[in-house]
Amino acid sequence: MTKILTGGVGKLEVAETVRQLALDGVDVAVSSDMDAAMKLRAGQADYYLGTCHTGAGASLGVLLGLMGSAACHTFGRSVPTEDEASALIAAGKKVFGFGMDKTAAVAPVLARAIAAHHV
Protein backbone atom coordinates (compact mmCIF):
# COMPACT_ATOMS: atom_id res chain seq x y z
CA MET A 1 0.00 0.00 0.00
CA THR A 2 1.36 3.40 -1.00
CA LYS A 3 0.73 6.06 1.63
CA ILE A 4 0.22 9.69 0.63
CA LEU A 5 0.13 12.38 3.32
CA THR A 6 -1.47 15.76 2.72
CA GLY A 7 -0.61 18.99 4.46
CA GLY A 8 -0.79 22.74 4.31
CA VAL A 9 -3.71 25.12 3.97
CA GLY A 10 -5.77 22.85 1.70
CA LYS A 11 -4.83 19.50 3.23
CA LEU A 12 -8.43 18.37 3.75
CA GLU A 13 -9.42 19.20 0.18
CA VAL A 14 -6.37 17.42 -1.25
CA ALA A 15 -7.07 14.30 0.84
CA GLU A 16 -10.71 14.23 -0.26
CA THR A 17 -9.76 14.76 -3.92
CA VAL A 18 -7.34 11.81 -3.78
CA ARG A 19 -9.83 9.61 -1.88
CA GLN A 20 -12.52 10.23 -4.50
CA LEU A 21 -10.23 8.77 -7.16
CA ALA A 22 -10.44 5.39 -5.35
CA LEU A 23 -7.03 4.31 -6.65
CA ASP A 24 -6.07 0.72 -5.87
CA GLY A 25 -3.13 0.45 -3.51
CA VAL A 26 -3.21 4.13 -2.46
CA ASP A 27 -4.00 5.27 1.06
CA VAL A 28 -4.25 8.97 1.92
CA ALA A 29 -4.12 10.70 5.31
CA VAL A 30 -4.13 14.29 6.51
CA SER A 31 -0.97 15.32 8.34
CA SER A 32 1.03 18.22 9.67
CA ASP A 33 4.23 19.08 7.84
CA MET A 34 6.49 18.08 10.76
CA ASP A 35 4.71 14.75 11.28
CA ALA A 36 4.85 14.09 7.54
CA ALA A 37 8.59 14.69 7.44
CA MET A 38 9.17 12.28 10.30
CA LYS A 39 6.94 9.60 8.74
CA LEU A 40 8.60 9.97 5.33
CA ARG A 41 12.06 9.71 6.85
CA ALA A 42 11.03 6.64 8.89
CA GLY A 43 9.46 4.89 5.89
CA GLN A 44 5.95 5.11 7.40
CA ALA A 45 4.69 7.14 4.43
CA ASP A 46 5.72 7.41 0.80
CA TYR A 47 4.64 10.84 -0.51
CA TYR A 48 3.52 14.26 0.68
CA LEU A 49 1.25 16.68 -1.15
CA GLY A 50 1.38 20.15 0.40
CA THR A 51 -0.61 23.25 -0.41
CA CYS A 52 -0.42 26.95 0.35
CA HIS A 53 -1.73 30.06 -1.33
CA THR A 54 1.11 30.27 -3.87
CA GLY A 55 2.33 26.67 -3.87
CA ALA A 56 5.90 27.85 -3.56
CA GLY A 57 6.97 28.51 0.00
CA ALA A 58 4.87 27.43 2.93
CA SER A 59 3.61 24.29 1.17
CA LEU A 60 7.04 22.68 1.52
CA GLY A 61 9.08 24.80 3.96
CA VAL A 62 9.55 22.28 6.76
CA LEU A 63 9.82 19.30 4.42
CA LEU A 64 12.41 21.01 2.25
CA GLY A 65 14.50 21.70 5.34
CA LEU A 66 14.21 18.17 6.73
CA MET A 67 14.09 16.08 3.55
CA GLY A 68 16.38 18.14 1.30
CA SER A 69 15.78 19.63 -2.10
CA ALA A 70 16.47 16.35 -3.90
CA ALA A 71 13.22 14.91 -2.50
CA CYS A 72 11.05 17.99 -3.09
CA HIS A 73 9.40 19.73 -6.02
CA THR A 74 6.99 22.63 -6.16
CA PHE A 75 4.65 23.28 -9.04
CA GLY A 76 3.70 26.66 -7.66
CA ARG A 77 0.62 27.66 -9.59
CA SER A 78 1.30 25.50 -12.63
CA VAL A 79 -0.41 22.20 -13.44
CA PRO A 80 1.86 19.29 -14.42
CA THR A 81 1.14 16.83 -17.18
CA GLU A 82 0.99 13.16 -16.27
CA ASP A 83 4.35 12.68 -18.02
CA GLU A 84 5.94 15.46 -15.96
CA ALA A 85 4.57 14.02 -12.71
CA SER A 86 5.73 10.52 -13.64
CA ALA A 87 9.22 11.75 -14.50
CA LEU A 88 9.54 13.53 -11.14
CA ILE A 89 8.41 10.43 -9.25
CA ALA A 90 10.81 8.26 -11.24
CA ALA A 91 13.59 10.73 -10.36
CA GLY A 92 12.91 10.16 -6.65
CA LYS A 93 10.76 13.15 -5.74
CA LYS A 94 8.47 12.35 -2.80
CA VAL A 95 7.32 15.78 -1.65
CA PHE A 96 5.19 18.02 -3.87
CA GLY A 97 3.83 21.51 -3.33
CA PHE A 98 1.19 23.41 -5.28
CA GLY A 99 -1.25 26.27 -4.92
CA MET A 100 -4.41 25.28 -3.06
CA ASP A 101 -6.56 26.76 -5.82
CA LYS A 102 -5.02 24.16 -8.17
CA THR A 103 -6.03 21.16 -6.04
CA ALA A 104 -8.70 19.86 -8.44
CA ALA A 105 -6.19 19.86 -11.32
CA VAL A 106 -2.90 18.89 -9.64
CA ALA A 107 -3.87 16.33 -6.96
CA PRO A 108 -5.43 13.83 -9.40
CA VAL A 109 -2.44 14.04 -11.77
CA LEU A 110 0.00 13.39 -8.93
CA ALA A 111 -2.09 10.65 -7.31
CA ARG A 112 -2.51 8.78 -10.60
CA ALA A 113 1.22 9.06 -11.35
CA ILE A 114 2.04 7.78 -7.86
CA ALA A 115 -0.38 4.86 -8.24
CA ALA A 116 1.02 3.98 -11.68
CA HIS A 117 4.58 4.08 -10.37
CA HIS A 118 3.76 1.56 -7.62
CA VAL A 119 1.81 -1.01 -9.63
mmCIF file of C-alpha atoms in Angstrom:
data_model
loop_
_atom_site.group_PDB
_atom_site.id
_atom_site.type_symbol
_atom_site.label_atom_id
_atom_site.label_comp_id
_atom_site.label_asym_id
_atom_site.label_seq_id
_atom_site.Cartn_x
_atom_site.Cartn_y
_atom_site.Cartn_z
ATOM 1 C CA MET A 1 0.000 0.000 0.000
ATOM 2 C CA THR A 2 1.357 3.398 -0.999
ATOM 3 C CA LYS A 3 0.733 6.063 1.630
ATOM 4 C CA ILE A 4 0.217 9.694 0.629
ATOM 5 C CA LEU A 5 0.131 12.375 3.319
ATOM 6 C CA THR A 6 -1.465 15.761 2.719
ATOM 7 C CA GLY A 7 -0.612 18.995 4.462
ATOM 8 C CA GLY A 8 -0.789 22.745 4.307
ATOM 9 C CA VAL A 9 -3.714 25.117 3.972
ATOM 10 C CA GLY A 10 -5.774 22.849 1.696
ATOM 11 C CA LYS A 11 -4.827 19.500 3.228
ATOM 12 C CA LEU A 12 -8.426 18.370 3.749
ATOM 13 C CA GLU A 13 -9.423 19.196 0.177
ATOM 14 C CA VAL A 14 -6.369 17.417 -1.247
ATOM 15 C CA ALA A 15 -7.071 14.301 0.838
ATOM 16 C CA GLU A 16 -10.709 14.230 -0.265
ATOM 17 C CA THR A 17 -9.762 14.760 -3.919
ATOM 18 C CA VAL A 18 -7.343 11.811 -3.782
ATOM 19 C CA ARG A 19 -9.826 9.615 -1.885
ATOM 20 C CA GLN A 20 -12.519 10.231 -4.496
ATOM 21 C CA LEU A 21 -10.227 8.768 -7.162
ATOM 22 C CA ALA A 22 -10.439 5.394 -5.353
ATOM 23 C CA LEU A 23 -7.032 4.306 -6.654
ATOM 24 C CA ASP A 24 -6.070 0.723 -5.873
ATOM 25 C CA GLY A 25 -3.133 0.454 -3.507
ATOM 26 C CA VAL A 26 -3.211 4.126 -2.457
ATOM 27 C CA ASP A 27 -3.999 5.269 1.065
ATOM 28 C CA VAL A 28 -4.246 8.972 1.924
ATOM 29 C CA ALA A 29 -4.115 10.702 5.314
ATOM 30 C CA VAL A 30 -4.127 14.290 6.509
ATOM 31 C CA SER A 31 -0.968 15.316 8.339
ATOM 32 C CA SER A 32 1.030 18.222 9.672
ATOM 33 C CA ASP A 33 4.234 19.079 7.840
ATOM 34 C CA MET A 34 6.487 18.083 10.762
ATOM 35 C CA ASP A 35 4.706 14.754 11.280
ATOM 36 C CA ALA A 36 4.854 14.086 7.538
ATOM 37 C CA ALA A 37 8.591 14.695 7.436
ATOM 38 C CA MET A 38 9.167 12.279 10.301
ATOM 39 C CA LYS A 39 6.939 9.601 8.737
ATOM 40 C CA LEU A 40 8.599 9.973 5.327
ATOM 41 C CA ARG A 41 12.064 9.705 6.849
ATOM 42 C CA ALA A 42 11.027 6.643 8.888
ATOM 43 C CA GLY A 43 9.460 4.893 5.888
ATOM 44 C CA GLN A 44 5.953 5.111 7.396
ATOM 45 C CA ALA A 45 4.693 7.137 4.433
ATOM 46 C CA ASP A 46 5.723 7.409 0.800
ATOM 47 C CA TYR A 47 4.636 10.844 -0.508
ATOM 48 C CA TYR A 48 3.520 14.255 0.682
ATOM 49 C CA LEU A 49 1.253 16.679 -1.145
ATOM 50 C CA GLY A 50 1.380 20.150 0.397
ATOM 51 C CA THR A 51 -0.613 23.247 -0.408
ATOM 52 C CA CYS A 52 -0.422 26.946 0.345
ATOM 53 C CA HIS A 53 -1.731 30.062 -1.327
ATOM 54 C CA THR A 54 1.109 30.272 -3.874
ATOM 55 C CA GLY A 55 2.326 26.669 -3.872
ATOM 56 C CA ALA A 56 5.898 27.845 -3.562
ATOM 57 C CA GLY A 57 6.975 28.514 -0.002
ATOM 58 C CA ALA A 58 4.875 27.430 2.925
ATOM 59 C CA SER A 59 3.612 24.290 1.166
ATOM 60 C CA LEU A 60 7.044 22.681 1.524
ATOM 61 C CA GLY A 61 9.082 24.796 3.960
ATOM 62 C CA VAL A 62 9.549 22.278 6.758
ATOM 63 C CA LEU A 63 9.821 19.300 4.424
ATOM 64 C CA LEU A 64 12.407 21.014 2.248
ATOM 65 C CA GLY A 65 14.499 21.704 5.338
ATOM 66 C CA LEU A 66 14.208 18.171 6.732
ATOM 67 C CA MET A 67 14.088 16.083 3.551
ATOM 68 C CA GLY A 68 16.375 18.135 1.305
ATOM 69 C CA SER A 69 15.779 19.634 -2.098
ATOM 70 C CA ALA A 70 16.472 16.347 -3.905
ATOM 71 C CA ALA A 71 13.224 14.908 -2.503
ATOM 72 C CA CYS A 72 11.052 17.991 -3.088
ATOM 73 C CA HIS A 73 9.400 19.731 -6.020
ATOM 74 C CA THR A 74 6.991 22.630 -6.164
ATOM 75 C CA PHE A 75 4.651 23.277 -9.035
ATOM 76 C CA GLY A 76 3.700 26.665 -7.657
ATOM 77 C CA ARG A 77 0.619 27.655 -9.587
ATOM 78 C CA SER A 78 1.302 25.495 -12.634
ATOM 79 C CA VAL A 79 -0.406 22.196 -13.441
ATOM 80 C CA PRO A 80 1.863 19.291 -14.420
ATOM 81 C CA THR A 81 1.136 16.830 -17.175
ATOM 82 C CA GLU A 82 0.993 13.159 -16.269
ATOM 83 C CA ASP A 83 4.346 12.678 -18.019
ATOM 84 C CA GLU A 84 5.939 15.457 -15.958
ATOM 85 C CA ALA A 85 4.568 14.025 -12.714
ATOM 86 C CA SER A 86 5.734 10.520 -13.643
ATOM 87 C CA ALA A 87 9.222 11.753 -14.500
ATOM 88 C CA LEU A 88 9.542 13.531 -11.145
ATOM 89 C CA ILE A 89 8.410 10.434 -9.253
ATOM 90 C CA ALA A 90 10.815 8.255 -11.240
ATOM 91 C CA ALA A 91 13.585 10.731 -10.361
ATOM 92 C CA GLY A 92 12.908 10.158 -6.654
ATOM 93 C CA LYS A 93 10.759 13.152 -5.737
ATOM 94 C CA LYS A 94 8.472 12.354 -2.799
ATOM 95 C CA VAL A 95 7.321 15.780 -1.646
ATOM 96 C CA PHE A 96 5.193 18.023 -3.867
ATOM 97 C CA GLY A 97 3.829 21.507 -3.333
ATOM 98 C CA PHE A 98 1.194 23.412 -5.277
ATOM 99 C CA GLY A 99 -1.249 26.274 -4.923
ATOM 100 C CA MET A 100 -4.405 25.284 -3.057
ATOM 101 C CA ASP A 101 -6.557 26.758 -5.819
ATOM 102 C CA LYS A 102 -5.021 24.163 -8.173
ATOM 103 C CA THR A 103 -6.034 21.163 -6.043
ATOM 104 C CA ALA A 104 -8.696 19.861 -8.439
ATOM 105 C CA ALA A 105 -6.192 19.864 -11.315
ATOM 106 C CA VAL A 106 -2.903 18.886 -9.641
ATOM 107 C CA ALA A 107 -3.865 16.332 -6.960
ATOM 108 C CA PRO A 108 -5.431 13.829 -9.402
ATOM 109 C CA VAL A 109 -2.440 14.039 -11.773
ATOM 110 C CA LEU A 110 0.002 13.392 -8.928
ATOM 111 C CA ALA A 111 -2.094 10.649 -7.311
ATOM 112 C CA ARG A 112 -2.507 8.780 -10.601
ATOM 113 C CA ALA A 113 1.221 9.063 -11.355
ATOM 114 C CA ILE A 114 2.042 7.776 -7.863
ATOM 115 C CA ALA A 115 -0.378 4.859 -8.243
ATOM 116 C CA ALA A 116 1.017 3.985 -11.676
ATOM 117 C CA HIS A 117 4.577 4.076 -10.371
ATOM 118 C CA HIS A 118 3.760 1.561 -7.619
ATOM 119 C CA VAL A 119 1.807 -1.009 -9.631
#
